[in-house]
PDB file of C-alpha atoms in Angstrom:
ATOM      1  CA  MET A   1     -15.112  22.862  11.584  1.00  0.00           C
ATOM      2  CA  SER A   2     -16.885  19.593  11.710  1.00  0.00           C
ATOM      3  CA  VAL A   3     -14.707  16.212  12.927  1.00  0.00           C
ATOM      4  CA  ALA A   4     -14.775  13.769  10.457  1.00  0.00           C
ATOM      5  CA  PRO A   5     -17.256  10.796  11.133  1.00  0.00           C
ATOM      6  CA  LYS A   6     -15.430   7.537  12.164  1.00  0.00           C
ATOM      7  CA  PHE A   7     -17.015   4.456  10.311  1.00  0.00           C
ATOM      8  CA  ASP A   8     -16.146   0.843  11.509  1.00  0.00           C
ATOM      9  CA  ALA A   9     -15.280  -1.943   9.453  1.00  0.00           C
ATOM     10  CA  LEU A  10     -17.921  -4.405   8.528  1.00  0.00           C
ATOM     11  CA  ASP A  11     -16.563  -6.727  11.259  1.00  0.00           C
ATOM     12  CA  ALA A  12     -16.573  -4.388  13.915  1.00  0.00           C
ATOM     13  CA  LEU A  13     -20.294  -3.630  13.533  1.00  0.00           C
ATOM     14  CA  PRO A  14     -22.694  -5.361  15.908  1.00  0.00           C
ATOM     15  CA  ARG A  15     -24.745  -7.864  14.211  1.00  0.00           C
ATOM     16  CA  THR A  16     -28.078  -9.266  14.359  1.00  0.00           C
ATOM     17  CA  PRO A  17     -29.790 -12.565  12.685  1.00  0.00           C
ATOM     18  CA  ALA A  18     -32.238 -11.944   9.776  1.00  0.00           C
ATOM     19  CA  SER A  19     -34.715 -14.035  12.167  1.00  0.00           C
ATOM     20  CA  ASP A  20     -34.377 -11.103  15.081  1.00  0.00           C
ATOM     21  CA  VAL A  21     -35.274  -8.597  12.791  1.00  0.00           C
ATOM     22  CA  LYS A  22     -38.255 -10.436  11.740  1.00  0.00           C
ATOM     23  CA  LYS A  23     -39.291 -11.054  15.541  1.00  0.00           C
ATOM     24  CA  LEU A  24     -38.033  -7.760  16.999  1.00  0.00           C
ATOM     25  CA  GLY A  25     -39.907  -5.743  13.722  1.00  0.00           C
ATOM     26  CA  TRP A  26     -38.966  -2.270  12.691  1.00  0.00           C
ATOM     27  CA  ARG A  27     -39.228  -0.693  16.000  1.00  0.00           C
ATOM     28  CA  GLY A  28     -36.867  -2.971  17.883  1.00  0.00           C
ATOM     29  CA  VAL A  29     -34.186  -3.012  14.708  1.00  0.00           C
ATOM     30  CA  MET A  30     -34.700   0.894  15.027  1.00  0.00           C
ATOM     31  CA  LYS A  31     -33.789   0.806  19.146  1.00  0.00           C
ATOM     32  CA  SER A  32     -30.724  -1.315  18.084  1.00  0.00           C
ATOM     33  CA  VAL A  33     -29.668   1.549  15.424  1.00  0.00           C
ATOM     34  CA  ALA A  34     -30.412   4.231  17.917  1.00  0.00           C
ATOM     35  CA  ARG A  35     -27.948   2.535  20.602  1.00  0.00           C
ATOM     36  CA  ASP A  36     -24.943   0.949  18.243  1.00  0.00           C
ATOM     37  CA  GLY A  37     -25.281   3.357  15.244  1.00  0.00           C
ATOM     38  CA  GLN A  38     -25.668   1.007  12.652  1.00  0.00           C
ATOM     39  CA  VAL A  39     -26.371  -2.871  12.673  1.00  0.00           C
ATOM     40  CA  VAL A  40     -25.404  -5.493  10.165  1.00  0.00           C
ATOM     41  CA  VAL A  41     -28.352  -8.047   9.231  1.00  0.00           C
ATOM     42  CA  THR A  42     -26.769 -11.581   8.707  1.00  0.00           C
ATOM     43  CA  ASN A  43     -28.207 -14.712   6.809  1.00  0.00           C
ATOM     44  CA  HIS A  44     -26.564 -17.638   7.925  1.00  0.00           C
ATOM     45  CA  ASN A  45     -23.974 -15.656   9.533  1.00  0.00           C
ATOM     46  CA  THR A  46     -23.260 -14.149   6.355  1.00  0.00           C
ATOM     47  CA  PRO A  47     -23.515 -10.298   6.207  1.00  0.00           C
ATOM     48  CA  GLU A  48     -26.234  -9.259   4.151  1.00  0.00           C
ATOM     49  CA  ALA A  49     -27.283  -5.762   4.674  1.00  0.00           C
ATOM     50  CA  VAL A  50     -26.298  -2.653   7.008  1.00  0.00           C
ATOM     51  CA  ILE A  51     -29.132  -0.501   8.496  1.00  0.00           C
ATOM     52  CA  LEU A  52     -27.778   2.695   9.956  1.00  0.00           C
ATOM     53  CA  SER A  53     -29.541   5.820  10.834  1.00  0.00           C
ATOM     54  CA  ALA A  54     -30.368   8.862   8.672  1.00  0.00           C
ATOM     55  CA  GLU A  55     -27.659  10.886  10.386  1.00  0.00           C
ATOM     56  CA  THR A  56     -24.949   8.466  10.043  1.00  0.00           C
ATOM     57  CA  TYR A  57     -25.983   7.892   6.158  1.00  0.00           C
ATOM     58  CA  ASP A  58     -25.723  11.712   5.711  1.00  0.00           C
ATOM     59  CA  ALA A  59     -22.527  12.084   7.575  1.00  0.00           C
ATOM     60  CA  MET A  60     -21.076   9.344   5.364  1.00  0.00           C
ATOM     61  CA  LEU A  61     -22.012  11.314   2.060  1.00  0.00           C
ATOM     62  CA  ARG A  62     -20.546  14.473   3.609  1.00  0.00           C
ATOM     63  CA  ALA A  63     -17.027  12.602   4.331  1.00  0.00           C
ATOM     64  CA  LEU A  64     -17.030  11.250   0.829  1.00  0.00           C
ATOM     65  CA  ASP A  65     -17.828  14.183  -0.900  1.00  0.00           C
ATOM     66  CA  ALA A  66     -15.213  15.952   1.107  1.00  0.00           C
ATOM     67  CA  ALA A  67     -12.659  13.395   0.544  1.00  0.00           C
ATOM     68  CA  ALA A  68     -13.119  13.700  -3.250  1.00  0.00           C
ATOM     69  CA  ALA A  69     -13.370  17.626  -3.491  1.00  0.00           C
ATOM     70  CA  PRO A  70      -9.518  17.943  -4.149  1.00  0.00           C
ATOM     71  CA  GLN A  71      -9.718  15.415  -6.890  1.00  0.00           C
ATOM     72  CA  ARG A  72     -12.524  17.293  -8.206  1.00  0.00           C
ATOM     73  CA  SER A  73     -10.887  20.262  -8.204  1.00  0.00           C
ATOM     74  CA  ALA A  74      -7.916  19.117 -10.079  1.00  0.00           C
ATOM     75  CA  LEU A  75      -9.760  17.281 -12.841  1.00  0.00           C
ATOM     76  CA  GLU A  76     -11.992  20.667 -13.153  1.00  0.00           C
ATOM     77  CA  GLU A  77      -8.764  22.603 -13.698  1.00  0.00           C
ATOM     78  CA  LEU A  78      -7.535  20.098 -15.984  1.00  0.00           C
ATOM     79  CA  GLN A  79     -10.632  19.960 -18.156  1.00  0.00           C
ATOM     80  CA  ALA A  80     -10.637  23.794 -18.285  1.00  0.00           C
ATOM     81  CA  LYS A  81      -7.214  23.665 -19.857  1.00  0.00           C
ATOM     82  CA  PHE A  82      -7.888  21.150 -22.270  1.00  0.00           C
ATOM     83  CA  ASP A  83     -11.098  22.975 -23.275  1.00  0.00           C
ATOM     84  CA  ALA A  84      -9.340  25.948 -23.667  1.00  0.00           C
ATOM     85  CA  ARG A  85      -6.522  24.366 -26.080  1.00  0.00           C
ATOM     86  CA  LEU A  86      -9.218  22.591 -27.898  1.00  0.00           C
ATOM     87  CA  ALA A  87     -10.980  26.085 -28.524  1.00  0.00           C
ATOM     88  CA  ALA A  88      -7.666  27.269 -29.908  1.00  0.00           C
ATOM     89  CA  LEU A  89      -7.456  24.326 -32.259  1.00  0.00           C
ATOM     90  CA  GLN A  90     -11.238  24.820 -33.060  1.00  0.00           C
ATOM     91  CA  ALA A  91     -10.869  28.371 -33.809  1.00  0.00           C
ATOM     92  CA  ALA A  92     -11.445  29.872 -37.647  1.00  0.00           C
ATOM     93  CA  GLY A  93      -7.713  29.622 -39.514  1.00  0.00           C
ATOM     94  CA  ALA A  94      -6.275  27.240 -36.981  1.00  0.00           C
ATOM     95  CA  GLY A  95      -5.336  24.739 -39.555  1.00  0.00           C
ATOM     96  CA  ALA A  96      -4.012  27.171 -41.809  1.00  0.00           C
ATOM     97  CA  ARG A  97      -1.781  28.538 -38.821  1.00  0.00           C
ATOM     98  CA  LEU A  98      -0.557  25.282 -37.859  1.00  0.00           C
ATOM     99  CA  ARG A  99       0.524  24.201 -41.576  1.00  0.00           C
ATOM    100  CA  ASP A 100       2.374  27.607 -41.681  1.00  0.00           C
ATOM    101  CA  VAL A 101       4.359  26.985 -38.519  1.00  0.00           C
ATOM    102  CA  MET A 102       5.210  23.294 -39.746  1.00  0.00           C
ATOM    103  CA  ALA A 103       6.350  25.070 -42.687  1.00  0.00           C
ATOM    104  CA  ARG A 104       8.863  27.199 -41.404  1.00  0.00           C
ATOM    105  CA  PRO A 105      12.714  25.900 -40.398  1.00  0.00           C
ATOM    106  CA  ALA A 106      13.132  25.629 -36.686  1.00  0.00           C
ATOM    107  CA  ALA A 107      14.747  28.314 -34.963  1.00  0.00           C
ATOM    108  CA  LEU A 108      17.070  26.844 -32.220  1.00  0.00           C
ATOM    109  CA  ARG A 109      18.227  30.229 -30.324  1.00  0.00           C
ATOM    110  CA  GLY A 110      21.280  28.748 -28.848  1.00  0.00           C
ATOM    111  CA  LYS A 111      23.063  25.553 -27.837  1.00  0.00           C
ATOM    112  CA  VAL A 112      21.057  22.447 -28.708  1.00  0.00           C
ATOM    113  CA  LYS A 113      20.611  20.608 -25.404  1.00  0.00           C
ATOM    114  CA  ALA A 114      19.774  16.893 -25.334  1.00  0.00           C
ATOM    115  CA  GLY A 115      19.627  14.264 -22.353  1.00  0.00           C
ATOM    116  CA  ALA A 116      18.152  13.659 -19.347  1.00  0.00           C
ATOM    117  CA  SER A 117      20.343  16.121 -17.810  1.00  0.00           C
ATOM    118  CA  HIS A 118      19.325  19.206 -19.858  1.00  0.00           C
TER     119      HIS A 118
END
């Protein structure tokens, strides 16, 4: 069982100006990423990019996939039901069967119930 990763808000992440990224070079930036997990690169104090480790990125994708799984499952089930009904409507003779049903009088089989309480 894996533990869900914790992702901080953009404002809570360590920041480094773009000019420091230029000065430190890639190795220096990656030392900051290794130490802090992710770093926000700013330009004139405005966030422009987030640099994160491949491990953090992979954990983020796994967390997103796990969060979306129940919705995907519900959508797949709904799509299967829709496809089955559509197949029944597209089957040979479906139009004739529908016209036959619509031409017959309705059989109520008991009391007629109406309203929200019934």
